[in-house]
Every structure is written in structure tokens, then in C-alpha cells.
PDB file of C-alpha atoms and ligand atoms in Angstrom:
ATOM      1  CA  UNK A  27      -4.341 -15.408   5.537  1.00  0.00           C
ATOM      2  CA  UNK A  28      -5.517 -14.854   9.036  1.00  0.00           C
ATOM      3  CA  UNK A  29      -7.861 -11.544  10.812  1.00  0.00           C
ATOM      4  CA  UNK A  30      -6.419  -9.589  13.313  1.00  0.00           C
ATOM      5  CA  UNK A  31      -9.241  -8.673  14.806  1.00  0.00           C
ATOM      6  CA  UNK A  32      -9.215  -5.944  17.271  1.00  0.00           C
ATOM      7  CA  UNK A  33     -11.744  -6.475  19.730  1.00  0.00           C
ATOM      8  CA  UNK A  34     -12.092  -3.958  22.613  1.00  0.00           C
ATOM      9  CA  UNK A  35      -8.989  -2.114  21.611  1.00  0.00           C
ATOM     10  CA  UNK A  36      -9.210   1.106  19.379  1.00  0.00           C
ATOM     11  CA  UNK A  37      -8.579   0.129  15.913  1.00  0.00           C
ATOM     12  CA  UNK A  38      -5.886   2.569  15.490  1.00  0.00           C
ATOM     13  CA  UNK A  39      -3.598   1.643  18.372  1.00  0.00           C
ATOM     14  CA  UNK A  40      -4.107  -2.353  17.338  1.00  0.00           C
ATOM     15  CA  UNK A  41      -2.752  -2.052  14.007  1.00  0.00           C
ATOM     16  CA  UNK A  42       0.128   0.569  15.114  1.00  0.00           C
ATOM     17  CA  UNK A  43       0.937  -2.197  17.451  1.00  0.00           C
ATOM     18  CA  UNK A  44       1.160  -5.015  14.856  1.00  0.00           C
ATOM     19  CA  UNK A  45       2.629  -2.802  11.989  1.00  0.00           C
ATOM     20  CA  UNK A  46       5.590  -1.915  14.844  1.00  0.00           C
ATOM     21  CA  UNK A  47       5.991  -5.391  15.491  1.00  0.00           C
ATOM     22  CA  UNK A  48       6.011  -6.490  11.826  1.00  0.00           C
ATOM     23  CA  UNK A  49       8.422  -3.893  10.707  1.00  0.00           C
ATOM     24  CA  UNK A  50      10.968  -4.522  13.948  1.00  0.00           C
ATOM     25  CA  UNK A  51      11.377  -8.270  13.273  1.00  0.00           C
ATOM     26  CA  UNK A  52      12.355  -6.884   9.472  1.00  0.00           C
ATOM     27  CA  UNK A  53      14.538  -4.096  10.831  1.00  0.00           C
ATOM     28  CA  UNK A  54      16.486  -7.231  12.595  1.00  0.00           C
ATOM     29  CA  UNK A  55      17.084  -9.215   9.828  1.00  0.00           C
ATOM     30  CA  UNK A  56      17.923  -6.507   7.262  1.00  0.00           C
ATOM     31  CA  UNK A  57      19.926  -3.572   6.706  1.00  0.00           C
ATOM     32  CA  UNK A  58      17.146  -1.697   4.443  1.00  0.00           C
ATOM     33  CA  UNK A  59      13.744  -2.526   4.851  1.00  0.00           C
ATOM     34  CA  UNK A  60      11.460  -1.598   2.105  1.00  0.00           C
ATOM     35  CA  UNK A  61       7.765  -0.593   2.760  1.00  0.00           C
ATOM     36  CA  UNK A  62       5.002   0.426  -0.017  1.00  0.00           C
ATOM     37  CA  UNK A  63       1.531   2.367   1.958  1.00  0.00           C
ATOM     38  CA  UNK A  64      -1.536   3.298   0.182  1.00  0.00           C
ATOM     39  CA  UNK A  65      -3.197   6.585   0.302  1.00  0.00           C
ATOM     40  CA  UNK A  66      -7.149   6.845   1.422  1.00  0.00           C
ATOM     41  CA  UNK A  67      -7.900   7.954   5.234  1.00  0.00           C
ATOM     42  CA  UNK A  68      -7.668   4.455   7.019  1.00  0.00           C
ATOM     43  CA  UNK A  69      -3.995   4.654   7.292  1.00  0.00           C
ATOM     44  CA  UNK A  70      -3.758   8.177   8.728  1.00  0.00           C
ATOM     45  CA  UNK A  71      -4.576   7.882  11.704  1.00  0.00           C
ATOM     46  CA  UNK A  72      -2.950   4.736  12.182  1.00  0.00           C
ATOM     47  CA  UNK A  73       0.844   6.192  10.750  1.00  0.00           C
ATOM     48  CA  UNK A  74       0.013   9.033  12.929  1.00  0.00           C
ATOM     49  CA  UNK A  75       0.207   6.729  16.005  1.00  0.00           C
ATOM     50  CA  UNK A  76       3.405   4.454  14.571  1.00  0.00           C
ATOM     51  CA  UNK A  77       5.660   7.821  14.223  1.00  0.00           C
ATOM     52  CA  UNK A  78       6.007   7.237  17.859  1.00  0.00           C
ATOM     53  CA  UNK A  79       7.034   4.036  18.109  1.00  0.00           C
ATOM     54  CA  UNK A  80      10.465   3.144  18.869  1.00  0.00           C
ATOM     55  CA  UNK A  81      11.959   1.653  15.416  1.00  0.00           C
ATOM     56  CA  UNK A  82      14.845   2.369  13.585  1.00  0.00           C
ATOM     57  CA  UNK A  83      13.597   4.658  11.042  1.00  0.00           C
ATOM     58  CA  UNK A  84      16.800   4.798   9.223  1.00  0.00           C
ATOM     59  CA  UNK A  85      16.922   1.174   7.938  1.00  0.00           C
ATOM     60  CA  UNK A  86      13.352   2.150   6.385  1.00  0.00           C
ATOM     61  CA  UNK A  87      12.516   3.164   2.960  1.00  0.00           C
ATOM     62  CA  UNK A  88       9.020   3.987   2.162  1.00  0.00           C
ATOM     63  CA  UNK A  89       7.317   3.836  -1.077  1.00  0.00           C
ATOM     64  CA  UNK A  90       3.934   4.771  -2.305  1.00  0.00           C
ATOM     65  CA  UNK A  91       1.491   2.009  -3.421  1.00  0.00           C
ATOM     66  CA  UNK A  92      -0.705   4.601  -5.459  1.00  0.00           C
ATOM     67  CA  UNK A  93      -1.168   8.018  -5.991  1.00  0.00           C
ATOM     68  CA  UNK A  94      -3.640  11.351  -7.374  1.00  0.00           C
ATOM     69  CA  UNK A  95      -2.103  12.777 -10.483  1.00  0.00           C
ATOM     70  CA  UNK A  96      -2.020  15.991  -8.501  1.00  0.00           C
ATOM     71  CA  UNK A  97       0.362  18.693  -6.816  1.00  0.00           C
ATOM     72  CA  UNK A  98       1.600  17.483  -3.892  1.00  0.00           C
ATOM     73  CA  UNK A  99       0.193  20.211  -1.971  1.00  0.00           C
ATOM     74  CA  UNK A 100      -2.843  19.529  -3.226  1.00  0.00           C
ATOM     75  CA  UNK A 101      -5.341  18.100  -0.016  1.00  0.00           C
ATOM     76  CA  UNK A 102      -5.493  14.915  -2.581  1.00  0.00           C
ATOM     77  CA  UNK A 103      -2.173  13.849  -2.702  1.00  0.00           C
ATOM     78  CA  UNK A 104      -1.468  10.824  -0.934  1.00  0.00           C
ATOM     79  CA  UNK A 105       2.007  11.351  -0.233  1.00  0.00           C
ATOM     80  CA  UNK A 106       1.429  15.244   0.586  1.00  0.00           C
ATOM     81  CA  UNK A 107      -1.293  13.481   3.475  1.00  0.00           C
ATOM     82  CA  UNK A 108       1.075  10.974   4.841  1.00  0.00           C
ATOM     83  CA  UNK A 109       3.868  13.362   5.103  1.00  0.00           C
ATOM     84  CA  UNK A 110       1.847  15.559   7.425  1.00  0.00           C
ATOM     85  CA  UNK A 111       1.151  12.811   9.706  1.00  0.00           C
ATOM     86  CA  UNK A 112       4.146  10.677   9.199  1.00  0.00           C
ATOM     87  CA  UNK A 113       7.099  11.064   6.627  1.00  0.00           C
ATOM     88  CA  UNK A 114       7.839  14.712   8.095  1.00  0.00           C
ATOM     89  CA  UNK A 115       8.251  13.276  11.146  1.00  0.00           C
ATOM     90  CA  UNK A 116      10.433  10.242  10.571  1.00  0.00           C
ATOM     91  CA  UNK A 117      13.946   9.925   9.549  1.00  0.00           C
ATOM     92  CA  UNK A 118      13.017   7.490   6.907  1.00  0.00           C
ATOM     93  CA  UNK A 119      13.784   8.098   3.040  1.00  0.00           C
ATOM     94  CA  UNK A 120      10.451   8.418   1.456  1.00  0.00           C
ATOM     95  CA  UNK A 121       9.646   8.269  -2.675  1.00  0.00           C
ATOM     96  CA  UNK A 122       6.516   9.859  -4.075  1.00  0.00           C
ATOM     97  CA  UNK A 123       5.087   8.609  -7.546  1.00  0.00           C
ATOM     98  CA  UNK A 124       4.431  12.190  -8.720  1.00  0.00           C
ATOM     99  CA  UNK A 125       7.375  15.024  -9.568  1.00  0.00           C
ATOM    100  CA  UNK A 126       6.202  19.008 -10.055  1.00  0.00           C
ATOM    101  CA  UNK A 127       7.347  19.981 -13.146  1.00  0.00           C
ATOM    102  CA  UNK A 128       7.723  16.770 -14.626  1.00  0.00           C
ATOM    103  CA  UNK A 129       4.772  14.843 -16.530  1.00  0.00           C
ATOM    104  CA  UNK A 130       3.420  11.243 -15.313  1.00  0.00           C
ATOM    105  CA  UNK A 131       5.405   9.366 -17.199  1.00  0.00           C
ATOM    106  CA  UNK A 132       8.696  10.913 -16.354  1.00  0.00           C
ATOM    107  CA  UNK A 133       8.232  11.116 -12.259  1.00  0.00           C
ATOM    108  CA  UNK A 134       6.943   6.870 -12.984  1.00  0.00           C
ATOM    109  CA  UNK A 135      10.780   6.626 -14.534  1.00  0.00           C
ATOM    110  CA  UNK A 136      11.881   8.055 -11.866  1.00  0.00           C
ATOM    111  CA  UNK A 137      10.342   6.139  -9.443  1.00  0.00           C
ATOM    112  CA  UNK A 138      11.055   2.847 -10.555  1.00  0.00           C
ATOM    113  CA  UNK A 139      14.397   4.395 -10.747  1.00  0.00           C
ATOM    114  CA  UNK A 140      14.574   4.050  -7.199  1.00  0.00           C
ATOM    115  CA  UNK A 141      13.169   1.144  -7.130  1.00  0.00           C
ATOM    116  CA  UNK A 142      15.817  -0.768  -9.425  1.00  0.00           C
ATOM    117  CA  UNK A 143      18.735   1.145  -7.335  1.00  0.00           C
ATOM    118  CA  UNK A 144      18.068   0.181  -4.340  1.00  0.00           C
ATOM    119  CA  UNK A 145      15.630  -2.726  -4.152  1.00  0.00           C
ATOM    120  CA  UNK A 146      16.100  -6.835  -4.503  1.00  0.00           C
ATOM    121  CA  UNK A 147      14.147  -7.939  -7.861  1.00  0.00           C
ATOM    122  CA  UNK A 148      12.659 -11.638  -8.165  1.00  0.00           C
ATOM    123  CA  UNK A 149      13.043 -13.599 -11.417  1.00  0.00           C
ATOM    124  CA  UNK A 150       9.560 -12.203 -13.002  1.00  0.00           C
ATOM    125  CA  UNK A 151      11.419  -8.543 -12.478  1.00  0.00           C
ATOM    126  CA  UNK A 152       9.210  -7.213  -9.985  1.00  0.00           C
ATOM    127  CA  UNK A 153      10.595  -5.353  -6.485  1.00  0.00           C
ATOM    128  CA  UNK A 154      10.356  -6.962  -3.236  1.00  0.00           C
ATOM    129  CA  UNK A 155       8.576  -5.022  -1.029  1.00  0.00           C
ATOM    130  CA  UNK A 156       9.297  -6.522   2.373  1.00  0.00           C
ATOM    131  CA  UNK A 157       6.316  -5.163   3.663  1.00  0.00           C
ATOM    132  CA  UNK A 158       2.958  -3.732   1.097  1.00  0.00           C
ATOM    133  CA  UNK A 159       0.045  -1.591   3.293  1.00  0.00           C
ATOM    134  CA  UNK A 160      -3.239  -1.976   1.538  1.00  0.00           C
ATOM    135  CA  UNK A 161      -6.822  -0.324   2.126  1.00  0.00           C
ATOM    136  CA  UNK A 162      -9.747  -1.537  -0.294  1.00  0.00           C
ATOM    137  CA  UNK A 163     -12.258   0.304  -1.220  1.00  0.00           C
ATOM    138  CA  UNK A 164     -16.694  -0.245  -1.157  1.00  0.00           C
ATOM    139  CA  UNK A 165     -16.372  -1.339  -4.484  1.00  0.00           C
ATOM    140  CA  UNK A 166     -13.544  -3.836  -3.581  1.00  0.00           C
ATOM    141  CA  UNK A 167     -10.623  -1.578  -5.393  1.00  0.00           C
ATOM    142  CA  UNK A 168      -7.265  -1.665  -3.957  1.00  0.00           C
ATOM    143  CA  UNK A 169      -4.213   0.514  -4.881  1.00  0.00           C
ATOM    144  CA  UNK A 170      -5.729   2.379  -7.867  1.00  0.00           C
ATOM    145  CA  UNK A 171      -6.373  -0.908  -9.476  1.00  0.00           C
ATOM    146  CA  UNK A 172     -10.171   0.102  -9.685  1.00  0.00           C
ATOM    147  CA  UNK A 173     -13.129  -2.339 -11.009  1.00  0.00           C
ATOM    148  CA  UNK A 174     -13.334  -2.406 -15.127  1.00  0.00           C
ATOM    149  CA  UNK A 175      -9.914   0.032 -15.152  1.00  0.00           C
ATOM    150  CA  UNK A 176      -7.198  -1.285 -18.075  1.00  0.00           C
ATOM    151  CA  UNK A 177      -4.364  -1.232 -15.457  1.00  0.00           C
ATOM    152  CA  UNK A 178      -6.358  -4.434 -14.001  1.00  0.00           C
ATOM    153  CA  UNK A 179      -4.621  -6.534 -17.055  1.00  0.00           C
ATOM    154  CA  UNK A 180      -0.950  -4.958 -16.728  1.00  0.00           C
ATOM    155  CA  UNK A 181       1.356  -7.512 -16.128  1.00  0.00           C
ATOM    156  CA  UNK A 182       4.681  -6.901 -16.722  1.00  0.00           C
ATOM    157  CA  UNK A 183       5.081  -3.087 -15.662  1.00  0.00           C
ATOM    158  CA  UNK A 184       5.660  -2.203 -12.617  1.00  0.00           C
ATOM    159  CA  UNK A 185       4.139   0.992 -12.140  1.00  0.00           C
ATOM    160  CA  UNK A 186       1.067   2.663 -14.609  1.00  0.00           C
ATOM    161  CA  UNK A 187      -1.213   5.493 -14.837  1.00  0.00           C
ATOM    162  CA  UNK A 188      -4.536   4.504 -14.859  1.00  0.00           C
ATOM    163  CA  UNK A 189      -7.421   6.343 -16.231  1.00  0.00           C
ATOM    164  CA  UNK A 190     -10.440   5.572 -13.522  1.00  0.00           C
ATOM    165  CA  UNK A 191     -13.555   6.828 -15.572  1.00  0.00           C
ATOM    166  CA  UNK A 192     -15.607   6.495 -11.959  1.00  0.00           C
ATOM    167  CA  UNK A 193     -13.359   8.934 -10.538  1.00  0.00           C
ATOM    168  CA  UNK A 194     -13.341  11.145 -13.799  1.00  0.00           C
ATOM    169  CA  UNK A 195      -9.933  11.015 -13.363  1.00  0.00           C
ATOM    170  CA  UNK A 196      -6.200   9.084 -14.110  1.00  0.00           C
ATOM    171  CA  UNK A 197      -4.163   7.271 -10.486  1.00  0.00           C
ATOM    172  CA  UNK A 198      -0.962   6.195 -10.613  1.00  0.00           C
ATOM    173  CA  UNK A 199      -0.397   2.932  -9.272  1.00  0.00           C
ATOM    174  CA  UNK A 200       1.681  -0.465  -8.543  1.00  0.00           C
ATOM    175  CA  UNK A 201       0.360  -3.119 -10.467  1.00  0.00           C
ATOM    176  CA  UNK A 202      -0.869  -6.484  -9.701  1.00  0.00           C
ATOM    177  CA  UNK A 203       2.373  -8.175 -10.079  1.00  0.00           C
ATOM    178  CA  UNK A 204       4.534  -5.751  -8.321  1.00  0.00           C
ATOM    179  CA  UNK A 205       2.132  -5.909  -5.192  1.00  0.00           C
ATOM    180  CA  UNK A 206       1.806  -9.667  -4.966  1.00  0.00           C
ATOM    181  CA  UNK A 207       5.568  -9.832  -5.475  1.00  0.00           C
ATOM    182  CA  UNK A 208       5.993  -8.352  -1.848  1.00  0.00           C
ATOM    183  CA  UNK A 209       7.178 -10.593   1.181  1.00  0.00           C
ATOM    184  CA  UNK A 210       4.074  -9.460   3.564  1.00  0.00           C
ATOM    185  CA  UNK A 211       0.772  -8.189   2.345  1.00  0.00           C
ATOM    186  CA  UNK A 212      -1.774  -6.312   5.243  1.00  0.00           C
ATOM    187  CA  UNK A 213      -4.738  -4.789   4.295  1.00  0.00           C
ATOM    188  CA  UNK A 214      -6.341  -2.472   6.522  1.00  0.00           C
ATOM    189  CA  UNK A 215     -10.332  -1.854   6.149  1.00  0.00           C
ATOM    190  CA  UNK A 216     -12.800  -0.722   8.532  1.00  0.00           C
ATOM    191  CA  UNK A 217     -16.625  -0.817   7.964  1.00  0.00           C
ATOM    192  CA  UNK A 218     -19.580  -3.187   7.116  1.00  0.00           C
ATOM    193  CA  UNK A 219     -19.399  -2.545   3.779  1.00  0.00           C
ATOM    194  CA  UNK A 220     -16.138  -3.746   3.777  1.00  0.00           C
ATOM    195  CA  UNK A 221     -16.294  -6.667   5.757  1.00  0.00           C
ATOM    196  CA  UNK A 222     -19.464  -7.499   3.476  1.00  0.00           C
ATOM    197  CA  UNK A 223     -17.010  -6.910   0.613  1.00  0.00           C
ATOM    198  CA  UNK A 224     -13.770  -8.900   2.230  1.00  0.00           C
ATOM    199  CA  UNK A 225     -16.954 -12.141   3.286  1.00  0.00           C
ATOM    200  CA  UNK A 226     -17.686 -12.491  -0.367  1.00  0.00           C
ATOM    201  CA  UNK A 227     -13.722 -12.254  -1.864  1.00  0.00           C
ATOM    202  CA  UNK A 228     -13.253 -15.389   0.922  1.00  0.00           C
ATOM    203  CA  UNK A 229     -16.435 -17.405  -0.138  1.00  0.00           C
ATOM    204  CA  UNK A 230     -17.360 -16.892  -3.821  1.00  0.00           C
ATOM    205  CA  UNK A 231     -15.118 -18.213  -6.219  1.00  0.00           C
ATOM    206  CA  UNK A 232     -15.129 -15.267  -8.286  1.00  0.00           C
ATOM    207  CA  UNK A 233     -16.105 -11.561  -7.886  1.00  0.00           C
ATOM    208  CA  UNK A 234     -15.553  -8.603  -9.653  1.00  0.00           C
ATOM    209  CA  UNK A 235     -13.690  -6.726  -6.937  1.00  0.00           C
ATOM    210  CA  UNK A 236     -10.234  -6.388  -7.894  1.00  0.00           C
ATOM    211  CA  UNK A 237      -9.206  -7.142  -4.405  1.00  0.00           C
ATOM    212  CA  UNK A 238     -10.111 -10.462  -5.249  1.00  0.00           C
ATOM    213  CA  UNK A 239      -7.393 -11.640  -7.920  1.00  0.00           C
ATOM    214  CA  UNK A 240      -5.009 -10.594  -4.949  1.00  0.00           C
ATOM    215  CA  UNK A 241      -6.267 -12.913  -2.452  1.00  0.00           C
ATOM    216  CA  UNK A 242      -6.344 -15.748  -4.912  1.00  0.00           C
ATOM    217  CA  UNK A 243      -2.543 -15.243  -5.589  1.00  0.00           C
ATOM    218  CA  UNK A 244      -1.651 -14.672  -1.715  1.00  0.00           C
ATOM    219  CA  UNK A 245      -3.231 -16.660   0.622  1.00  0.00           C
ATOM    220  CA  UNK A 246      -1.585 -15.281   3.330  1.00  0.00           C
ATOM    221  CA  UNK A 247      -2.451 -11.762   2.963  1.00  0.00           C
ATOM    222  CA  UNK A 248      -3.099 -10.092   6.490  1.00  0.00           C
ATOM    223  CA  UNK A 249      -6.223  -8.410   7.330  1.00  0.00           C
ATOM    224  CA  UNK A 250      -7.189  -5.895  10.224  1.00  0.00           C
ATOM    225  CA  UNK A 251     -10.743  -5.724  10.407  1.00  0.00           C
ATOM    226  CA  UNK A 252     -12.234  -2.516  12.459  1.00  0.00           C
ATOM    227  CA  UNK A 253     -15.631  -1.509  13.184  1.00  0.00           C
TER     228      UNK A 253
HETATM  229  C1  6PG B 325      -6.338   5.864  -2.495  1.00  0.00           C
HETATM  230  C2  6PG B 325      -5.974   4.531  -1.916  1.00  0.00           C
HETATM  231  C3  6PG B 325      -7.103   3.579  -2.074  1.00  0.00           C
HETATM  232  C4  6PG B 325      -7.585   3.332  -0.671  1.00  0.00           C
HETATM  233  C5  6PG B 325      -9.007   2.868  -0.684  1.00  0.00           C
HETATM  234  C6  6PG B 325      -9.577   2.885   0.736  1.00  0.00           C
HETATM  235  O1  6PG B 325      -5.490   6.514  -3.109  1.00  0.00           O
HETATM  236  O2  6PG B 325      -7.485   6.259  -2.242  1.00  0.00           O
HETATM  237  O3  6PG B 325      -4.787   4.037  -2.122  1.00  0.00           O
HETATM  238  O4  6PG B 325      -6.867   2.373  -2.696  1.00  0.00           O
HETATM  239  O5  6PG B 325      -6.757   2.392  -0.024  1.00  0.00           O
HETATM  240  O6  6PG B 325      -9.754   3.754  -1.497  1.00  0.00           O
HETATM  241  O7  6PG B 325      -9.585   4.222   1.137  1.00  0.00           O
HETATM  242  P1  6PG B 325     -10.106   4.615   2.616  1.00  0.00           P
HETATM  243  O8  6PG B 325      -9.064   4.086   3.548  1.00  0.00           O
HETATM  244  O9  6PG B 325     -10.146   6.124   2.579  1.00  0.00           O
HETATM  245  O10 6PG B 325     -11.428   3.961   2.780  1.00  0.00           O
END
């Protein structure tokens, strides 16, 4: 586990430069490179910087990590937000969690669907994400894997709906196992409340930020810590 810390250099710009190099030195040692990015507003800007980078865009499949049950028109969709900035820029294959005209559970099937056609699986049955983009919230959520939500104790699917009673509303989202099944984890947060947040996960022994259990099962998960 290890900060990069962007000092004088604009947030944005620092982690477009280390996501490019990340995803380059996994574009050169496989054919299809597998990438999973969370919704939220920290990555925006960011993906809106990377879509200008030189990589090869056609080795690279992108998946979400979570996702509003919502049209993907709708200004909350995750994937209809990233594909303004980024997918509808890119030559990359991208897969959204949500399907109009089909329910939750069906566009999920789907989804994994893709998953289990294209992806390497590891022995517990979880997809190998060679590369998993995290943001966390205040309350130390990550994915839609929100404090006191049921999806918190799902270990064996991959993906779930999960009915967030803060939110007054159901996510969709990766589970615990699929995300800490991946071969790099990054998170990207910004903030004091967040760096308050990220202080405690690496000193207490326990918390209640879901975050947390992630951190304990990957010590090597990657943080870029902005102002
Ligand atoms: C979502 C995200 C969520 C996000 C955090 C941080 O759908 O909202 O996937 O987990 O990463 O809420 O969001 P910000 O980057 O907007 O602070």
C-alpha cells in the first residue's frame, strides 16, 4: 500500500499520469486488459484528461464497479457520466451494469455474462480485473458497498443490487470478493474528510467504514490523495 501524493501538481493531471502508466505496462504484457471504474465525480475529471493519452485503447475493456438503478440518460448514471467524458471518446469496449428495458436482475446476468466470456476467473470464481478504480465516500463507502447495507456480507456473487436505505434508494454493485480479486487496486479520494477517513482505516484496528475490510485483505491497495 503506498500514497501517491501529488504535491504541487494538479491532482487531475497526477493521477492521469499514473493511471497511463499503470495501464501501458498492462497493455504490454497482455492482449486484453480488463479495467473496472467507479462512478462519483472524482474520476471525471481525471478520465477526461486520460482520453488523451497515447494507449492502445483497443486491448482495453472497461467495466463498471457500481452503478444508479437508473436510465442511462439519466444525469445519475454512472456509466451515462463517464461516457460523456470518456467511453464516447475511446475505442475501448465498455459494459454498463444497467440494460433499458430489462429489469436489474436480468442486465446483472448479462453483465457477468461478459464477464465469464471474456475474463480469466481465479479458483474462488471471481474475475480478474487487472486493474479496479475506486473512490470512497465521507462515510468510508466504496463501490455501492455502503455502511450497514446487506451487500456488505455477499460473498460468493459477483455482482448484487443493493438496497442503500441512506440513499432511499437500491445500487448495483461488485462485491467484496470480486473487487479484492483484482490484480491492482487504486483508490482515488480528495478532501479532509477523506484523508481523516483513509488515517483512521490505516491506524484503528477496526472501523465501520466499509473501505476498511478492503484494506485489511489488500495491503497493497494504491491511494492518490488530493487536496
Ligand atoms: C458512486 C461511486 C461511489 C463513489 C464515492 C465517492 O456511484 O457514487 O461509485 O462509490 O466512488 O461515493 O464519490 P465522489 O468521487 O463523488 O466523492
Amino acid at each position: 500500500m503506498f500514497i501517491a501524493m501529488p504535491s504541487e501538481q494538479d491532482y487531475e493531471l497526477a493521477a492521469a499520469d499514473y493511471l497511463e502508466k499503470v495501464i501501458a505496462e498492462a497493455c504490454k504484457t497482455k492482449e486484453k486488459v480488463f479495467i473496472a471504474l467507479s462512478g462519483g465525480s472524482t474520476p471525471l475529471p481525471i478520465l477526461e484528461e486520460l482520453k488523451e493519452r497515447d494507449l492502445n485503447w483497443e486491448q482495453i475493456h472497461f467495466f463498471m464497479v457500481d452503478e444508479r438503478t437508473v436510465p442511462l440518460n439519466n444525469p445519475e448514471s454512472n456509466f451515462g457520466a463517464i461516457s460523456e467524458v470518456f467511453f464516447n471518446h475511446i475505442s475501448s469496449k465498455c459494459y454498463s451494469m444497467v440494460q433499458e428495458g430489462k429489469s436489474t436482475n436480468e442486465a446483472i446476468t448479462r453483465y457477468e455474462s461478459f464477464m465469464k466470456d471474456l475474463m480469466h476467473f481465479n479458483h474462488d470464481g471471481f474475475p480478474v480485473f487487472d486493474l479496479i478504480l475506486l473512490g470512497m465516500g465521507d462515510d468510508g463507502h466504496t463501490a455501492s458497498l455502503f455502511p450497514g447495507t446487506i451487500a456488505l456480507k455477499e460473498n460468493n456473487k459477483i455482482v448484487v443490487e443493493n438496497n442503500v436505505p441512506q440513499l432511499g434508494t437500491s445500487r448495483i454493485t461488485l462485491t467484496y470478493p470480486a473487487i479484492i480479486s483484482a490484480e491492482k487496486i487504486i483508490v482515488l479520494i480528495k478532501g479532509e474528510t477523506k484523508k481523516k477517513v483513509y488515517n483512521e482505516i490505516h491506524t484503528k484496528a477496526e472501523t465501520k467504514y466499509p473501505m476498511h475490510k478492503i484494506v485489511l485483505e489488500r495491503e497493497d491497495v494504491i491511494w492518490i490523495v488530493g487536496d
